[in-house]
CSV table of C-alpha atoms and ligand atoms in Angstrom, one decimal:
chain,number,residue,atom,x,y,z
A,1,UNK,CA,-19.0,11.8,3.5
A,2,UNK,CA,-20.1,11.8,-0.3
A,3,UNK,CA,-22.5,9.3,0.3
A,4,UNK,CA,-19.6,6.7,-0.3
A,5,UNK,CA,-20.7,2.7,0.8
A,6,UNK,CA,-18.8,1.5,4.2
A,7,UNK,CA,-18.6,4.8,5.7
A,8,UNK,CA,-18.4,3.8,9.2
A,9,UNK,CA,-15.7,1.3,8.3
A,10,UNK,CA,-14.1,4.2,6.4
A,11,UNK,CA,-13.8,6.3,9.1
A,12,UNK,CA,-12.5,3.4,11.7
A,13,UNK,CA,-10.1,2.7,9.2
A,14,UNK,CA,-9.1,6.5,8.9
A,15,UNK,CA,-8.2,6.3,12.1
A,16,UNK,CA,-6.1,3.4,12.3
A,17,UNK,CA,-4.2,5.1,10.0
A,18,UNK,CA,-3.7,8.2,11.7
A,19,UNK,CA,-2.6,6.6,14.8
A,20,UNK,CA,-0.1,4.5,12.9
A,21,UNK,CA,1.4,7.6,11.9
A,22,UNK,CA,1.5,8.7,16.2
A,23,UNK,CA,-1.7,10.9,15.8
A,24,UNK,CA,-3.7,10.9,19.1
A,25,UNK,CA,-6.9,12.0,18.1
A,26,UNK,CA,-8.9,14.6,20.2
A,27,UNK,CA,-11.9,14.7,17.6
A,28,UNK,CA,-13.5,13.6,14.7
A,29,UNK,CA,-15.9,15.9,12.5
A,30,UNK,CA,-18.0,14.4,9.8
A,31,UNK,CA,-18.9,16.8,6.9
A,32,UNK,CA,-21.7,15.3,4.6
A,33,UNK,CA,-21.8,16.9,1.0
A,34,UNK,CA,-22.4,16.4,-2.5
A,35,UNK,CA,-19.4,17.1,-3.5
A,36,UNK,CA,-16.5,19.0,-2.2
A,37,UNK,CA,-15.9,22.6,-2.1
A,38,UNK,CA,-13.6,24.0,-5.2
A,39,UNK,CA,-12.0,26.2,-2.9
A,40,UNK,CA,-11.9,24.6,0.8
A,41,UNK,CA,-13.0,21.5,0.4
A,42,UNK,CA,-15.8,21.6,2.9
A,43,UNK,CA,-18.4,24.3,3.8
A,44,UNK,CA,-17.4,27.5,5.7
A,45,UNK,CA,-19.7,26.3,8.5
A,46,UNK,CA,-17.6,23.2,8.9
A,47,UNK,CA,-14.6,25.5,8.7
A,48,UNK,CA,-15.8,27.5,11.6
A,49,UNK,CA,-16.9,24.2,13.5
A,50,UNK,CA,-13.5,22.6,13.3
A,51,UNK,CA,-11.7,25.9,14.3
A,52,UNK,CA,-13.9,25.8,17.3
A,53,UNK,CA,-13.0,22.1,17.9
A,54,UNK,CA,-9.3,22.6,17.2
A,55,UNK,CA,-9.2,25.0,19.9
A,56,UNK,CA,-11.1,23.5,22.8
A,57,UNK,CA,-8.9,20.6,22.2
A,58,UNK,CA,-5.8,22.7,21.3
A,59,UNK,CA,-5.6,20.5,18.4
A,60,UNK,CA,-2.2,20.6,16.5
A,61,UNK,CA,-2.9,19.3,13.2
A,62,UNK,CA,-6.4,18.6,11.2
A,63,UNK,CA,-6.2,15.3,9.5
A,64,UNK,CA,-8.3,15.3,6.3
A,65,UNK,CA,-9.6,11.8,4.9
A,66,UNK,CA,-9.2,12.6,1.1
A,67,UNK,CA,-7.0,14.1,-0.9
A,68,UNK,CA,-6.8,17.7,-0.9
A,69,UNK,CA,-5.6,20.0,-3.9
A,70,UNK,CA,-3.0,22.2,-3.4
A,71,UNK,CA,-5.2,25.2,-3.4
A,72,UNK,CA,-8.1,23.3,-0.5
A,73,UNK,CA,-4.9,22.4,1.7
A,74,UNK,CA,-3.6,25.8,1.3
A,75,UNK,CA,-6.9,27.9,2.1
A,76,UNK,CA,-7.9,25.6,5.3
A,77,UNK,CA,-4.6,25.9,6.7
A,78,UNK,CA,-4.4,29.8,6.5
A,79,UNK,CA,-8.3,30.1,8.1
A,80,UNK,CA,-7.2,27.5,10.0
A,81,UNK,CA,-3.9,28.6,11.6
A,82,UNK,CA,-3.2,24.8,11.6
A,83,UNK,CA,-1.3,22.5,9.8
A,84,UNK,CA,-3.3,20.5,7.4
A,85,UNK,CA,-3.0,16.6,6.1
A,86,UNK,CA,-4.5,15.0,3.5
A,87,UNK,CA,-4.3,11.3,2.9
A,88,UNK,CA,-2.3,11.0,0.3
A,89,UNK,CA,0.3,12.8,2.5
A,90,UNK,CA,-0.5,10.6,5.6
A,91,UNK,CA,0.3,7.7,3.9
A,92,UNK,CA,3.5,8.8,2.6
A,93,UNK,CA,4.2,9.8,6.1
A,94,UNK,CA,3.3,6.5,7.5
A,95,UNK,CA,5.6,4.9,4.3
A,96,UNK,CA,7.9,7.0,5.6
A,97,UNK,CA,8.1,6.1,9.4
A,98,UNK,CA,7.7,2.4,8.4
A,99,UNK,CA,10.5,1.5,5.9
A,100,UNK,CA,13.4,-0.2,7.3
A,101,UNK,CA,15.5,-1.4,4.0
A,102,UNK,CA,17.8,0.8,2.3
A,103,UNK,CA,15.7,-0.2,-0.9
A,104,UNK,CA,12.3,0.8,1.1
A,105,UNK,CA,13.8,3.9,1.6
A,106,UNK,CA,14.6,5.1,-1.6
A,107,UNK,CA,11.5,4.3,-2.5
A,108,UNK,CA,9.9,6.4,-0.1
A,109,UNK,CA,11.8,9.6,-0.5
A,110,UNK,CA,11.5,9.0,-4.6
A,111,UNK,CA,7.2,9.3,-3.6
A,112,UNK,CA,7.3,12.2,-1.7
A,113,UNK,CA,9.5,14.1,-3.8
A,114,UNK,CA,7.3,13.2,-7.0
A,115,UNK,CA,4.0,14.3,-4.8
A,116,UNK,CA,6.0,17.5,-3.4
A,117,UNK,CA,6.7,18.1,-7.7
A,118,UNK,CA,3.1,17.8,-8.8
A,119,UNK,CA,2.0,20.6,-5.8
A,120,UNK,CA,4.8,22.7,-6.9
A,121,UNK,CA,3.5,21.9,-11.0
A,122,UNK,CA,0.5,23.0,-10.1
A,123,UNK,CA,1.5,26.3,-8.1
A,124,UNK,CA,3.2,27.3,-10.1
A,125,UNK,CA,0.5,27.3,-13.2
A,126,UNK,CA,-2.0,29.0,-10.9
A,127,UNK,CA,0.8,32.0,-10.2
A,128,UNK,CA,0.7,32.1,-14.4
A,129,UNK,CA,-2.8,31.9,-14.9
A,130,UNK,CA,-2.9,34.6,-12.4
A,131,UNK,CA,-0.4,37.0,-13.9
A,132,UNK,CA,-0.7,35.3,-17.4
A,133,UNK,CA,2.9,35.1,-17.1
A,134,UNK,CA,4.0,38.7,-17.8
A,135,UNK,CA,6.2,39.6,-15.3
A,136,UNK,CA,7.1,35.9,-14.2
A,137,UNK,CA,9.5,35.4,-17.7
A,138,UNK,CA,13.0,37.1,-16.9
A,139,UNK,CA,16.2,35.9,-17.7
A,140,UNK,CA,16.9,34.6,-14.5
A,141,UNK,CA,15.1,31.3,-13.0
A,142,UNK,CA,11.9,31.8,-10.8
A,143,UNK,CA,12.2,30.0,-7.5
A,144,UNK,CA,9.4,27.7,-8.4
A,145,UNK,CA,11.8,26.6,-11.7
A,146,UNK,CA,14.7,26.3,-9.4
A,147,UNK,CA,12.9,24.4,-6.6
A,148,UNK,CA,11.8,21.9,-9.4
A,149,UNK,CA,15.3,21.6,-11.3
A,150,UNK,CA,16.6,20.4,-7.9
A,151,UNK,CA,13.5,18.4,-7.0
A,152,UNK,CA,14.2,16.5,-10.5
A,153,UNK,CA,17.9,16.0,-10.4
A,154,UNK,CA,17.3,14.3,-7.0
A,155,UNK,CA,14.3,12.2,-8.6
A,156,UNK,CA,16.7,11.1,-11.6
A,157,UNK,CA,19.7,10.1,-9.1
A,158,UNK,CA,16.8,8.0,-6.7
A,159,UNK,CA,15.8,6.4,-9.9
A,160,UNK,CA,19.0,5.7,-11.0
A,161,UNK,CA,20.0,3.9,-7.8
A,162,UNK,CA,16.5,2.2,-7.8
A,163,UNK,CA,17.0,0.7,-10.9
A,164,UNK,CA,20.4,-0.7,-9.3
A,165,UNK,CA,19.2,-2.5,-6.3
A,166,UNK,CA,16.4,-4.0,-9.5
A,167,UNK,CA,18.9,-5.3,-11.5
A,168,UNK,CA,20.3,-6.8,-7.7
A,169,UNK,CA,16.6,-8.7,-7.4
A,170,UNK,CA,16.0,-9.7,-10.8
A,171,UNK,CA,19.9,-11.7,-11.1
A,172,UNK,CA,18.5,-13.2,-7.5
A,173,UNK,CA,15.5,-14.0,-9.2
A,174,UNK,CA,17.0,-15.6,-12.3
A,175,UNK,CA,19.0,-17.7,-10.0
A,176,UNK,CA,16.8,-18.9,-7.8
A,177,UNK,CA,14.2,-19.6,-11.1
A,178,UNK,CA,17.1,-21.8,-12.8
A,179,UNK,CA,17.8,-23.4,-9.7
A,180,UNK,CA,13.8,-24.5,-9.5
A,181,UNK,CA,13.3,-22.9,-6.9
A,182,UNK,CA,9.4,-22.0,-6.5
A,183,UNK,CA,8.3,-18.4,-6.3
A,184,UNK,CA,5.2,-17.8,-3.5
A,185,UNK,CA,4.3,-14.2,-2.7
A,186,UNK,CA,2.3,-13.2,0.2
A,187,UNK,CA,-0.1,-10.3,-1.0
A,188,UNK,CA,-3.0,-8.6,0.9
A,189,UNK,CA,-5.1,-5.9,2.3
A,190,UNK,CA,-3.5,-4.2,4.8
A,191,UNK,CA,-3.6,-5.9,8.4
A,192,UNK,CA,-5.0,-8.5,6.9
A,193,UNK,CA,-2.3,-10.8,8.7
A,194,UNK,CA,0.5,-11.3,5.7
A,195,UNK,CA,3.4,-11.0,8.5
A,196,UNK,CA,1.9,-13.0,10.8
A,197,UNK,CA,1.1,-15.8,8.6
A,198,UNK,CA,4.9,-15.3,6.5
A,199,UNK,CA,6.1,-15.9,10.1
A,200,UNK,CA,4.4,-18.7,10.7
A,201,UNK,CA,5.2,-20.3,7.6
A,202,UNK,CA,8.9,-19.6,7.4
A,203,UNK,CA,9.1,-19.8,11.1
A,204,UNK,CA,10.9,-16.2,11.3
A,205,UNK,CA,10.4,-13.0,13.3
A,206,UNK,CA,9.4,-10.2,10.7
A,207,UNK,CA,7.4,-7.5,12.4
A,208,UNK,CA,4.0,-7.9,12.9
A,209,UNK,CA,1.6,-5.1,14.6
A,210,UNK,CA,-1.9,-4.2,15.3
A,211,UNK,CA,-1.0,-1.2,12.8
A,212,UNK,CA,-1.3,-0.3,9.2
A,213,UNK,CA,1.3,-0.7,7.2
A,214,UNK,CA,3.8,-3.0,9.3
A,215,UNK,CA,5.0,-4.3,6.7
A,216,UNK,CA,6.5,-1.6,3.8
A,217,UNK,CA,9.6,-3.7,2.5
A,218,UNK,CA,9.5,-7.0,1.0
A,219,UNK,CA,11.2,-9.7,2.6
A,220,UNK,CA,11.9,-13.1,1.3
A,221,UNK,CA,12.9,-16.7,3.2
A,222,UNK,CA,13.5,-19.5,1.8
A,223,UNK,CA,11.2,-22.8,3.0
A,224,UNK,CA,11.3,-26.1,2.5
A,225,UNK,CA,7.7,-27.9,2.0
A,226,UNK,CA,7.1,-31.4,1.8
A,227,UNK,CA,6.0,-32.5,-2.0
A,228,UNK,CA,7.2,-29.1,-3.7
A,229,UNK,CA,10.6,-29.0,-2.2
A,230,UNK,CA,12.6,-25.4,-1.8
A,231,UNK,CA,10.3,-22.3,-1.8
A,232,UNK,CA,11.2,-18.9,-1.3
A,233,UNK,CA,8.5,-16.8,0.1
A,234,UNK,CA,7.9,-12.9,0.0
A,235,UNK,CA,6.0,-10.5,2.1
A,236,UNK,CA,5.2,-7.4,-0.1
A,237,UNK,CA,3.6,-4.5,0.9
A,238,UNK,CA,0.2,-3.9,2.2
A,239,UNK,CA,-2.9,-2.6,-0.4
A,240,UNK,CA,-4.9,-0.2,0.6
A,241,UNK,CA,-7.9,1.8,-0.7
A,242,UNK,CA,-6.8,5.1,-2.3
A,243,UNK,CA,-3.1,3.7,-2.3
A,244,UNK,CA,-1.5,6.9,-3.9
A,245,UNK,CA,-0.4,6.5,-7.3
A,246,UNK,CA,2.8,8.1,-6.9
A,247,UNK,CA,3.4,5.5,-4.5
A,248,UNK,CA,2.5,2.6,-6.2
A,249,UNK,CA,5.1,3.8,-8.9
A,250,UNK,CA,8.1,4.2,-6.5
A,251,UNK,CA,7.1,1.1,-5.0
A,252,UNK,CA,7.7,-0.9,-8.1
A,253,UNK,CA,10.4,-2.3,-7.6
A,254,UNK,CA,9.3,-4.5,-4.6
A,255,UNK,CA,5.7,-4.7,-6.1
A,256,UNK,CA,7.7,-6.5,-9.0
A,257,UNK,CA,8.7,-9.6,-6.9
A,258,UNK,CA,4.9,-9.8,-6.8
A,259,UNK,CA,4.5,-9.9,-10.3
A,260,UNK,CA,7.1,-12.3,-10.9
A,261,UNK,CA,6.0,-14.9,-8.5
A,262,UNK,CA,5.1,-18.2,-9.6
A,263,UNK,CA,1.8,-18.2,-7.3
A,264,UNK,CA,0.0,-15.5,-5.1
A,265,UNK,CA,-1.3,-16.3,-1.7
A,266,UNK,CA,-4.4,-13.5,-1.3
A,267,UNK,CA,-4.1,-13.3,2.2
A,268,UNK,CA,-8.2,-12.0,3.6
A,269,UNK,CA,-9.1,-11.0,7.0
A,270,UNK,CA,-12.8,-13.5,6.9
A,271,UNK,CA,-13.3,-11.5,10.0
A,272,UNK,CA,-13.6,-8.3,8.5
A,273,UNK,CA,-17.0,-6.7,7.4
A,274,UNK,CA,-15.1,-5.0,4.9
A,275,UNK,CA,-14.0,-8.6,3.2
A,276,UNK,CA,-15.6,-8.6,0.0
A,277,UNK,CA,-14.4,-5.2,-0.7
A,278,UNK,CA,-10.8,-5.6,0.7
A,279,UNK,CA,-10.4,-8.9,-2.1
A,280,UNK,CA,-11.7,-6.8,-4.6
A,281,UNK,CA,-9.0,-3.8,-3.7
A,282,UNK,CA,-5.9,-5.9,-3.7
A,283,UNK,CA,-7.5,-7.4,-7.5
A,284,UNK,CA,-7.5,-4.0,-8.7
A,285,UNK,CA,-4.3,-2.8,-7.6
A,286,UNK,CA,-2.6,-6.7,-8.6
A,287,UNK,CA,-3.8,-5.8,-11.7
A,288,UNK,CA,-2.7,-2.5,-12.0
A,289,UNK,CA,1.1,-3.7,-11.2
A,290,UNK,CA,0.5,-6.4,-14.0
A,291,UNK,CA,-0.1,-9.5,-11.8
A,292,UNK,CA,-3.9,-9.6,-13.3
A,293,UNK,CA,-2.1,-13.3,-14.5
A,294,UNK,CA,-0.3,-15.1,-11.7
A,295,UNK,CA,-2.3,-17.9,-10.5
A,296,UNK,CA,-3.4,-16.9,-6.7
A,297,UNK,CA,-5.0,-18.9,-4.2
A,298,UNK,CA,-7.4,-17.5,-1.2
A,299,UNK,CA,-6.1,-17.7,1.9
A,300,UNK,CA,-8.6,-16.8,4.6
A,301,UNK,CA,-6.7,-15.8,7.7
A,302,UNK,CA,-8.3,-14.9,11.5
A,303,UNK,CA,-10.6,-18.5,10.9
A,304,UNK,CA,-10.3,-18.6,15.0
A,305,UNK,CA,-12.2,-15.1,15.2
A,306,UNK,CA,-15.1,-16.7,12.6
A,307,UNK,CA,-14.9,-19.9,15.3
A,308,UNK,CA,-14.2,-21.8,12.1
A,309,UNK,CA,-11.9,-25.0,11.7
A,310,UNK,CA,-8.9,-24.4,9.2
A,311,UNK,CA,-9.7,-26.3,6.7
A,312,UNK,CA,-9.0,-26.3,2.5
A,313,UNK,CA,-11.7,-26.1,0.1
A,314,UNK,CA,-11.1,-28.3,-3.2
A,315,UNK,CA,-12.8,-27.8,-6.8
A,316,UNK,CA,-14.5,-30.6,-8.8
A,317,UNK,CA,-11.4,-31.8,-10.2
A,318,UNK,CA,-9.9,-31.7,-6.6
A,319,UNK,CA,-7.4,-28.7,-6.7
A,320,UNK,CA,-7.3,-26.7,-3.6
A,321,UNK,CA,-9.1,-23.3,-4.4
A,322,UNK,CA,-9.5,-21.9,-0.9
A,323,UNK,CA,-7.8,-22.0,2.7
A,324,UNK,CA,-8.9,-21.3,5.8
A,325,UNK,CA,-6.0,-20.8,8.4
A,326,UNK,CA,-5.3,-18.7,11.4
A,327,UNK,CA,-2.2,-17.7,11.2
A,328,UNK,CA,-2.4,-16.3,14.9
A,329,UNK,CA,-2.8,-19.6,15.8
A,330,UNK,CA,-0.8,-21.5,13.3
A,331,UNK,CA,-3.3,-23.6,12.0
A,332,UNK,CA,-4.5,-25.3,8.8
A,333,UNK,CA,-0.9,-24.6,8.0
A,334,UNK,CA,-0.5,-28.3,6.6
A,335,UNK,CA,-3.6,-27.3,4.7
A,336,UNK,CA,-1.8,-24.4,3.0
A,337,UNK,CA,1.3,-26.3,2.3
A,338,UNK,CA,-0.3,-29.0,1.0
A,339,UNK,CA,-2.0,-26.7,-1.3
A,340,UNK,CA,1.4,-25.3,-2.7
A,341,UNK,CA,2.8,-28.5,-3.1
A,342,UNK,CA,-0.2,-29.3,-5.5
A,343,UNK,CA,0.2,-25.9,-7.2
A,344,UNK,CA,3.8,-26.8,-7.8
A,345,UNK,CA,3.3,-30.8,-9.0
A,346,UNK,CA,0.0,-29.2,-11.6
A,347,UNK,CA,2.5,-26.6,-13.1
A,348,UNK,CA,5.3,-28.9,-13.5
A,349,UNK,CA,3.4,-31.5,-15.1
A,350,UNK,CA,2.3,-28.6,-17.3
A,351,UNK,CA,6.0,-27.7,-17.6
A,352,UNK,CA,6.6,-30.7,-19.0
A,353,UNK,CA,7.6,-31.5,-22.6
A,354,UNK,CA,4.6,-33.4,-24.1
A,355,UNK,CA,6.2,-36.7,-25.6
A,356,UNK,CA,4.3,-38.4,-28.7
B,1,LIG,P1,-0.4,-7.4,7.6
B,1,LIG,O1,-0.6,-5.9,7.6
B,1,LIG,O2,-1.2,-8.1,6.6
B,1,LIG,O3,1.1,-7.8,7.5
B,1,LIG,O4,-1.0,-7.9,9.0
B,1,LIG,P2,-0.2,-8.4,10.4
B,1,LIG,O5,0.4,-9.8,10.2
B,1,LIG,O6,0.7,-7.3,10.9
B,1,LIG,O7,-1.5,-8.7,11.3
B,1,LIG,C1,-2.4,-7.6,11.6
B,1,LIG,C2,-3.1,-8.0,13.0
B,1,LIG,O8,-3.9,-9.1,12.8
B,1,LIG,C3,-2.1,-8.3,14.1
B,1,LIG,O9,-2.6,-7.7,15.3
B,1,LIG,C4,-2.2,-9.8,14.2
B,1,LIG,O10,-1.9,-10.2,15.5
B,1,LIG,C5,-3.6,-10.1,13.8
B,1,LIG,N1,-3.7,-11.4,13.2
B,1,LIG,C6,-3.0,-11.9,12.2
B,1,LIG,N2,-3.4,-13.2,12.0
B,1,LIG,C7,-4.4,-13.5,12.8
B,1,LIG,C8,-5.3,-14.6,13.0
B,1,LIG,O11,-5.1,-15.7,12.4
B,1,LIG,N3,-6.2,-14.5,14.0
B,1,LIG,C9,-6.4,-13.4,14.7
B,1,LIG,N4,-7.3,-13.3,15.6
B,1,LIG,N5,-5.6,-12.3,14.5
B,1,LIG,C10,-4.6,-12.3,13.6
């Protein structure tokens, strides 16, 4: 704890994610501090304190909420005599349990090998510092050098077939445009009930769980709704705070259907305490991808846990700015597809040639 806001919903969150990833947690140790330790991250009481915990519970792994530098990770484990995970690398696990697609895949492997490089990077300049490199430069290859040579051809050929399945999803995407077909995307917070609402509206069976993450590849249906016609709709990946950068970068590809779409459904859990701060999460990281632009449109979901009707919420000039639903439920879904079909009759009377 750094004296960070929501820490309580921090830590429930923490561990939502650590049992998506199959953790069963025997105990949870708060440190409070400042700042982190340079060398271990926390104090060398804590250290001692979590040794003592690991054992009575014969703990086989120490999840750490943060990320860790090479150098923290490394010094805990060896006082430790425990394997330790930061959260960058629990979300790439989780990434990597949850992807199903060939495309979600890739993706995944592409992230951990560009995390694995950057430890290696910075390894490998420590051993130099150390030694100020005499000693380190013979003719032959260091391991480190040869580790990373590898590490990059395999990142190049990912890439390479990344780029591929792109090309794939942006001819669908040309097609489907000229054929006037409206895009609708499906973006949220994590949990926050994307699958279960993309199932409701498209009538399907894409997985939906009490868990972090479900959803890791994007999956599009086509619909057909009354006043706007033939739809396709996507479910994209989750947002999360602290979504690892590396990740967000393999994941391009799939974030890019989002950044395409004609019009973003924010989908909020109204239940959570956490709501304000989710919204503002998903903005940050829509704009990060370059979806800052793409008209969106509030969906709140769970309405039945608030013990609210669904119901739409319209602007002076009568345009549907928010939606309550509950996708669990499947109402105020007339609500939300009346508000698409409005979306799509404003933006193709905008679309429209102006005659004189
Ligand atoms: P995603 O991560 O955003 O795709 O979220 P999911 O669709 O997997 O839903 C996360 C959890 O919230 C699941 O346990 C759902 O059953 C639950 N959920 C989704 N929509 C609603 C809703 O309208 N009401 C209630 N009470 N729960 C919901």
């Amino acid at each position: 704890d750094f004296g960070e806001p929501d820490f309580d919903a921090r830590c429930e969150e923490f561990e939502m994610l650590a049992q998506g990833a199959g953790a069963d947690i025997v105990d949870t140790i708060i440190a409070r501090r400042a700042r982190p330790d340079a060398a271990y991250f926390v104090g060398s009481g804590k250290v001692e304190e979590i040794a003592l915990a690991a054992a009575a519970h014969q703990a086989e792994l120490i999840l750490v909420d943060h990320a860790l530098s090479p150098a923290q990770q490394r010094n805990l484990e060896r006082s430790l005599k425990l394997r330790v995970v930061d959260r960058v690398s629990l979300i790439l696990d989780i990434f990597a349990l949850r992807a199903r697609s060939h495309e979600g895949k890739l993706q995944v492997e592409l992230a951990q090998l560009q995390h694995l490089v950057t430890r290696l990077t910075r390894m490998w300049s420590h051993l130099e510092r150390q030694r100020g490199g005499i000693g380190m430069r013979g003719p032959g290859e260091s391991q480190l050098e040869m580790d990373r040579r590898m590490i990059g051809d395999k990142v190049r050929l990912l890439r390479e077939r990344l780029a591929k399945l792109e090309r794939q999803r942006q001819t669908q995407r040309r097609a489907r445009a000229r054929g006037g077909v409206m895009s609708v995307s499906l973006v949220g917070y994590t949990n926050a009930g994307k699958s279960t609402l993309f199932n409701a509206l498209t009538r399907a069976d894409a997985y939906a769980a009490d868990q972090l993450f479900a959803t890791l590849d994007t999956t599009t249906r086509r619909i057909w709704i009354e006043g706007a016609g033939s739809v396709t709709v996507s479910d994209t990946v989750g947002f999360i705070r602290d979504l690892p950068h590396t990740l967000v970068a393999a994941f391009r590809a799939t974030l890019e259907e989002t950044v395409h779409a004609d019009l973003l459904l924010h989908v909020v859990d109204a239940a959570s305490p956490q709501r304000d701060e989710q919204i503002a999460e998903v903005d940050k990281v829509l704009a990060e991808i370059g979806a800052a632009d793409v008209p969106r449109l509030l969906v709140f979901n769970k309405a039945d846990r608030l013990g609210l009707e669904p119901q739409v919420q319209r602007d002076a000039h009568g345009t549907i700015t928010r939606v309550f639903v509950s996708a669990l439920e499947r109402a105020g879904l007339d609500g939300l597809r009346q508000a698409i079909a409005d979306f799509c009759r404003n933006k193709s009377e905008n679309d429209a040639p102006a005659f004189q």
